[in-house]
Short mmCIF file of C-alpha atoms in Angstrom, two decimals:
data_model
loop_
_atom_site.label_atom_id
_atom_site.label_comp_id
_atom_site.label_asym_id
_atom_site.label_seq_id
_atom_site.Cartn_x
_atom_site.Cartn_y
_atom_site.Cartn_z
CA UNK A 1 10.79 8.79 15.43
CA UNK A 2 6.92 7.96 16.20
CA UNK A 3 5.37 6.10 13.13
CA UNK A 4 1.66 6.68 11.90
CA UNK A 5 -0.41 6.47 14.43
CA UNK A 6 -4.34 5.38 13.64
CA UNK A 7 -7.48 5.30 15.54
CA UNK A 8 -9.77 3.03 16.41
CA UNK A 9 -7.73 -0.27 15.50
CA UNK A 10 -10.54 -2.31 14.92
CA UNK A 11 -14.37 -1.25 14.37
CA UNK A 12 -17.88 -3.14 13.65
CA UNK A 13 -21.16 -1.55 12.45
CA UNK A 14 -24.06 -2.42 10.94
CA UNK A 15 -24.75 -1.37 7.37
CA UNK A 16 -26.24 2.41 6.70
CA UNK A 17 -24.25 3.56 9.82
CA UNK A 18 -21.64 6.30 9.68
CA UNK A 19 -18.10 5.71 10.68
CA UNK A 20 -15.52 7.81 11.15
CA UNK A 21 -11.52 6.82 11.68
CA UNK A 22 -7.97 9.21 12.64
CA UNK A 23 -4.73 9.35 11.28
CA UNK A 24 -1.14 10.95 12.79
CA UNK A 25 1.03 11.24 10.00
CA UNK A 26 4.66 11.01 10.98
CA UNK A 27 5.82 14.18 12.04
CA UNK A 28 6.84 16.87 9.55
CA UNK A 29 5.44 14.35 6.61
CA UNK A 30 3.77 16.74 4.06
CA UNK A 31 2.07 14.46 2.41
CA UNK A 32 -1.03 11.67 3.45
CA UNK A 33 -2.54 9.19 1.67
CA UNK A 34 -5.57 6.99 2.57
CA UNK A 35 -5.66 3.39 1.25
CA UNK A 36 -8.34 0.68 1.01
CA UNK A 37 -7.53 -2.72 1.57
CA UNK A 38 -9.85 -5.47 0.96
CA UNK A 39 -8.69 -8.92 1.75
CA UNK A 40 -6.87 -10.54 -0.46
CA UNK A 41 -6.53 -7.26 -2.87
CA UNK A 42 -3.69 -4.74 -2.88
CA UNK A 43 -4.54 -1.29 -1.00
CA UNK A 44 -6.24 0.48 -3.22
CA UNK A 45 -5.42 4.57 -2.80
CA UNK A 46 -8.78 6.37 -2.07
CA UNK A 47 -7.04 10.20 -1.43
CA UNK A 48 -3.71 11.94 -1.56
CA UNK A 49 -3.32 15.21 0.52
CA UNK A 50 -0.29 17.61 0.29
CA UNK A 51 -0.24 19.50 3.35
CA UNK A 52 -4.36 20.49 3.72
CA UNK A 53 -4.90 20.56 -0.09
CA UNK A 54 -6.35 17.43 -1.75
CA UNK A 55 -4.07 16.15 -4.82
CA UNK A 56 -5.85 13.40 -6.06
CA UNK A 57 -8.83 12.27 -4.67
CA UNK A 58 -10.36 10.12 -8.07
CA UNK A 59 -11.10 6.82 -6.57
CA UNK A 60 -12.60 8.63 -3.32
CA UNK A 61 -16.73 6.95 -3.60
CA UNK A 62 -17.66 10.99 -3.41
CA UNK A 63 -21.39 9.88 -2.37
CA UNK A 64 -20.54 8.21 0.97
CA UNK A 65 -16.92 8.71 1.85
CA UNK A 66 -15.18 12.13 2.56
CA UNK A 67 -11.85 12.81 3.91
CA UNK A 68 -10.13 16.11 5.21
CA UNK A 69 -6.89 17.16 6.85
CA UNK A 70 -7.12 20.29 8.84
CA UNK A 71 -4.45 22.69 9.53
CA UNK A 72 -2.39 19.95 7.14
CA UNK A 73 -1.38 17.40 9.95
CA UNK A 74 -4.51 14.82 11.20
CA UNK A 75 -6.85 13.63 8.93
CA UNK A 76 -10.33 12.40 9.47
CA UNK A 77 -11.59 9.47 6.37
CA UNK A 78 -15.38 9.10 6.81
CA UNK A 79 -18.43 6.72 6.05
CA UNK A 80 -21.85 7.72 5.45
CA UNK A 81 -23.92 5.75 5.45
CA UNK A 82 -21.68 2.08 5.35
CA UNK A 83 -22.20 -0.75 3.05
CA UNK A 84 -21.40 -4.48 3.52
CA UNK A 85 -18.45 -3.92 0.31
CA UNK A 86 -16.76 -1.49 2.49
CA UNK A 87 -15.59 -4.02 5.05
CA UNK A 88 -11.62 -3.97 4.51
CA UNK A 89 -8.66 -2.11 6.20
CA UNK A 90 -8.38 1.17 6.12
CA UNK A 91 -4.54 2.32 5.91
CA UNK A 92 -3.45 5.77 6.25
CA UNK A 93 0.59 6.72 5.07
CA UNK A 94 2.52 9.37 4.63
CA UNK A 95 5.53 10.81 3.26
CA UNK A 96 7.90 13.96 3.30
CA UNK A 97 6.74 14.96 0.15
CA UNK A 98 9.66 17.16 -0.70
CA UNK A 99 11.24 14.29 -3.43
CA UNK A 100 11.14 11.56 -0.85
CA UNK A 101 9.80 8.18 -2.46
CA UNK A 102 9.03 6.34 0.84
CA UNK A 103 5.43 6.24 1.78
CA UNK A 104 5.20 4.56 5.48
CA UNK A 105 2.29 2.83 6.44
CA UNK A 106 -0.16 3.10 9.83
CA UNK A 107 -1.54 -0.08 11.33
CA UNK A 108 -4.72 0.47 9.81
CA UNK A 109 -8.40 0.22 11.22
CA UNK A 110 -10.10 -2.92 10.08
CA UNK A 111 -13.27 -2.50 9.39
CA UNK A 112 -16.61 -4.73 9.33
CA UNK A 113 -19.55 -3.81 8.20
CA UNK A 114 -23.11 -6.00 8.87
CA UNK B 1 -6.55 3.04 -15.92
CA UNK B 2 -3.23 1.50 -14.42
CA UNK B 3 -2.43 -1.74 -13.47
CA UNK B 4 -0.09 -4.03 -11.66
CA UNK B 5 -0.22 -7.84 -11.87
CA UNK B 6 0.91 -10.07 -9.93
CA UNK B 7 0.46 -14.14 -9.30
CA UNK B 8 -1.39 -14.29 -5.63
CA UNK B 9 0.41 -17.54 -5.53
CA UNK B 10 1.26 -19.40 -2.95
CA UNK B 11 4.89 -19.60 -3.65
CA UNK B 12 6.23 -22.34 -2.23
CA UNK B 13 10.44 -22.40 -1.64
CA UNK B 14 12.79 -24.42 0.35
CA UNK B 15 14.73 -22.94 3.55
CA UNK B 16 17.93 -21.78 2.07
CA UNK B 17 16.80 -21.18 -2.02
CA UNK B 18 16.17 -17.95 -3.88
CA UNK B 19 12.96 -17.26 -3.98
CA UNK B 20 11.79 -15.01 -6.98
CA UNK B 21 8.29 -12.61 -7.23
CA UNK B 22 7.18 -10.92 -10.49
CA UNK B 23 5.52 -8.04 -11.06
CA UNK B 24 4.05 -6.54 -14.42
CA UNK B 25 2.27 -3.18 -15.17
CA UNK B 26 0.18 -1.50 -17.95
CA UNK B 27 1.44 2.20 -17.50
CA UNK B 28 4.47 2.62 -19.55
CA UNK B 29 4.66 6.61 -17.82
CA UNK B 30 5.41 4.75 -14.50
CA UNK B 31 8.66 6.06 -13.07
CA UNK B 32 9.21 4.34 -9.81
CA UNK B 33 8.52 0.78 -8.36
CA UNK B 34 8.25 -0.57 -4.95
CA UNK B 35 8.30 -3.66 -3.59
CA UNK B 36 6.66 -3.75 -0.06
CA UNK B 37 6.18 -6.51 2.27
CA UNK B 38 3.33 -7.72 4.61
CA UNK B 39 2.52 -9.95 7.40
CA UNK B 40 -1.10 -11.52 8.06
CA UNK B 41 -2.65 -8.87 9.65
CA UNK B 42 0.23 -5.98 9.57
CA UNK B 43 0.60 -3.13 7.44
CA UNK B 44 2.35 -2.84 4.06
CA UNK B 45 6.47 -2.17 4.96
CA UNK B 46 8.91 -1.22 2.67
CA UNK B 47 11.21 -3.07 1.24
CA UNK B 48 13.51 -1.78 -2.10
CA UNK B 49 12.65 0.53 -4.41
CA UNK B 50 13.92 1.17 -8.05
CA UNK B 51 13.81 3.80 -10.60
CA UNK B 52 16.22 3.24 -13.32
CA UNK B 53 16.81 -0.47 -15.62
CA UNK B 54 18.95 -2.93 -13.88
CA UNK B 55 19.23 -4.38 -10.99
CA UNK B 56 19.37 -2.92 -7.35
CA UNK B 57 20.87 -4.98 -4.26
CA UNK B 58 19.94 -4.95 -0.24
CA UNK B 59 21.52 -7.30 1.58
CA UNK B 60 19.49 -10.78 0.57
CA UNK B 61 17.22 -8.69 -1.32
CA UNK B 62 17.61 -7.64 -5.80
CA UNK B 63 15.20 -5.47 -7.25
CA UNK B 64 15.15 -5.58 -11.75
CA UNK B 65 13.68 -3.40 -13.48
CA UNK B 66 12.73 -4.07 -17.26
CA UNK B 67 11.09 -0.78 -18.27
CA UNK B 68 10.81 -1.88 -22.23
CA UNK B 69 8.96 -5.05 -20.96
CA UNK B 70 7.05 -3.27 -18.17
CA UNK B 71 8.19 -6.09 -15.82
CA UNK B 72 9.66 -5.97 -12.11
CA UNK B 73 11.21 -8.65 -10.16
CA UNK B 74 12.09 -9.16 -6.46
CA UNK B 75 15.36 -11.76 -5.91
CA UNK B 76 15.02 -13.47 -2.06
CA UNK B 77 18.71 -15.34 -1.54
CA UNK B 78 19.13 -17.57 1.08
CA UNK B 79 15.21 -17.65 1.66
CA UNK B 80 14.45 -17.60 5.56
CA UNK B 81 11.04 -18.64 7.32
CA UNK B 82 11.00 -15.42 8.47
CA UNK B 83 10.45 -14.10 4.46
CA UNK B 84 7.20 -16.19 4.47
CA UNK B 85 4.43 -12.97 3.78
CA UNK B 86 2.71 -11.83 1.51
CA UNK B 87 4.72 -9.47 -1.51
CA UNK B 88 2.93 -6.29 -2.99
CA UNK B 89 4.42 -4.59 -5.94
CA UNK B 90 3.68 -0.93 -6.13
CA UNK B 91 3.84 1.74 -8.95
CA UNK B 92 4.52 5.28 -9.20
CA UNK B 93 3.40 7.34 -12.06
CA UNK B 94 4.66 10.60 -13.04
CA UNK B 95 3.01 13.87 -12.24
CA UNK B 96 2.28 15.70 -8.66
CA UNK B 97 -0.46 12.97 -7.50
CA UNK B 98 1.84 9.86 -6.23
CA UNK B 99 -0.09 7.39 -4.65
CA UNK B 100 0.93 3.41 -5.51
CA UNK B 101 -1.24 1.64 -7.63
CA UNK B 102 -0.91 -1.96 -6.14
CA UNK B 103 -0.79 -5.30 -7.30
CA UNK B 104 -2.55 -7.96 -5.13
CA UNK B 105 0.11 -9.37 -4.04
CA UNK B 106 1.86 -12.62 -3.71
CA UNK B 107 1.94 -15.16 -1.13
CA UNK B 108 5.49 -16.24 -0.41
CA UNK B 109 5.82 -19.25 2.03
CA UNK B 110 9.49 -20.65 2.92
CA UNK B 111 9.37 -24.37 4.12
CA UNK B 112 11.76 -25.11 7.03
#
């Protein structure tokens, strides 16, 4: 079974550019979550989707960062404009969402911004 | 707001020892608790999970669960170098929105 699969792995900007990164969740996985993971923190959940519908999306930054998932499968996170605190790893995860408990992780994008 | 503490550590044990990670957190609603493990530079993986008091067993690995003191533990027997990473505790709350709330983690290193 493929795991999450995320695009780019790795990307730099400079600050007050836009950024945008992919996520596969694994296949048939209802649910996806995007996390933010600055070094040396926990990830920190920025937006939960069941299947195209957003569940919780309260510690989504609303002013610069949006996220959708159309047709409930790939979802896009995006940056606009970038600031230097929003260097970290971005992880995306998902889970079958029908009573399963296991949220499985992508390899994340790491993120730099200058 | 919910939280999860954890000591970032380092934890330092012996080849061979137990090692033991605590976790504590402020939402008494939480229902289920996750202990996940990651390597410098890799993603979060799952290790155990719990949901009721007591204590749950994988191989080298025992979850506890203290829901009256809020408090989660993860057991490491016979400690390998290979169990040298860093240790996030996740919760669960109740409700339809179940993304983790995280701890920071903590650093686990097994000396040879």
């Amino acid at each position: 079974e493929a795991g999450v699969a995320q695009s780019p792995r790795y990307k730099i900007i400079e600050k007050r550019q836009s950024v945008a990164f992919w996520c596969n969740p694994i296949s048939g996985h209802a649910t996806l979550y995007w996390y933010q993971q600055i070094l040396g923190q926990g990830p920190k959940l920025l937006i939960q989707f069941q299947n195209n519908g957003v569940v919780d999306d309260s510690q989504l930054p609303k002013d610069r960062f949006s996220a959708e998932r159309l047709k409930g499968v790939d979802s896009t996170l995006k940056i606009q404009p970038a600031k230097l605190e929003d260097s970290a790893v971005y992880l995306c995860a998902s889970s079958s969402g029908q009573g399963g408990e296991t949220q499985y992780f992508g390899p994340g994008t790491r993120l730099l911004v200058l | 707001q919910k939280e999860v503490e954890q000591n970032s550590g380092p934890l330092s044990v012996p080849e061979g020892a137990i090692a033991s990670l605590n976790c504590t957190y402020s939402d008494r609603g939480s229902q289920s608790f996750f202990w996940y493990r990651q390597y410098s530079g890799k993603s979060p993986e799952l290790i155990m999970f719990i949901y009721s008091n007591g204590d749950k067993e994988d191989g080298r690995f025992t979850a506890q669960l203290n829901k009256a003191s809020q408090y989660v533990s993860l057991l490491i027997r016979d400690s390998q170098p290979s169990d040298s990473a860093t240790y996030l505790c996740a919760v669960k709350g109740r409700g339809g929105a179940d993304g983790l709330t995280f701890g920071k983690g903590t650093h686990l290193i097994i000396q040879p």
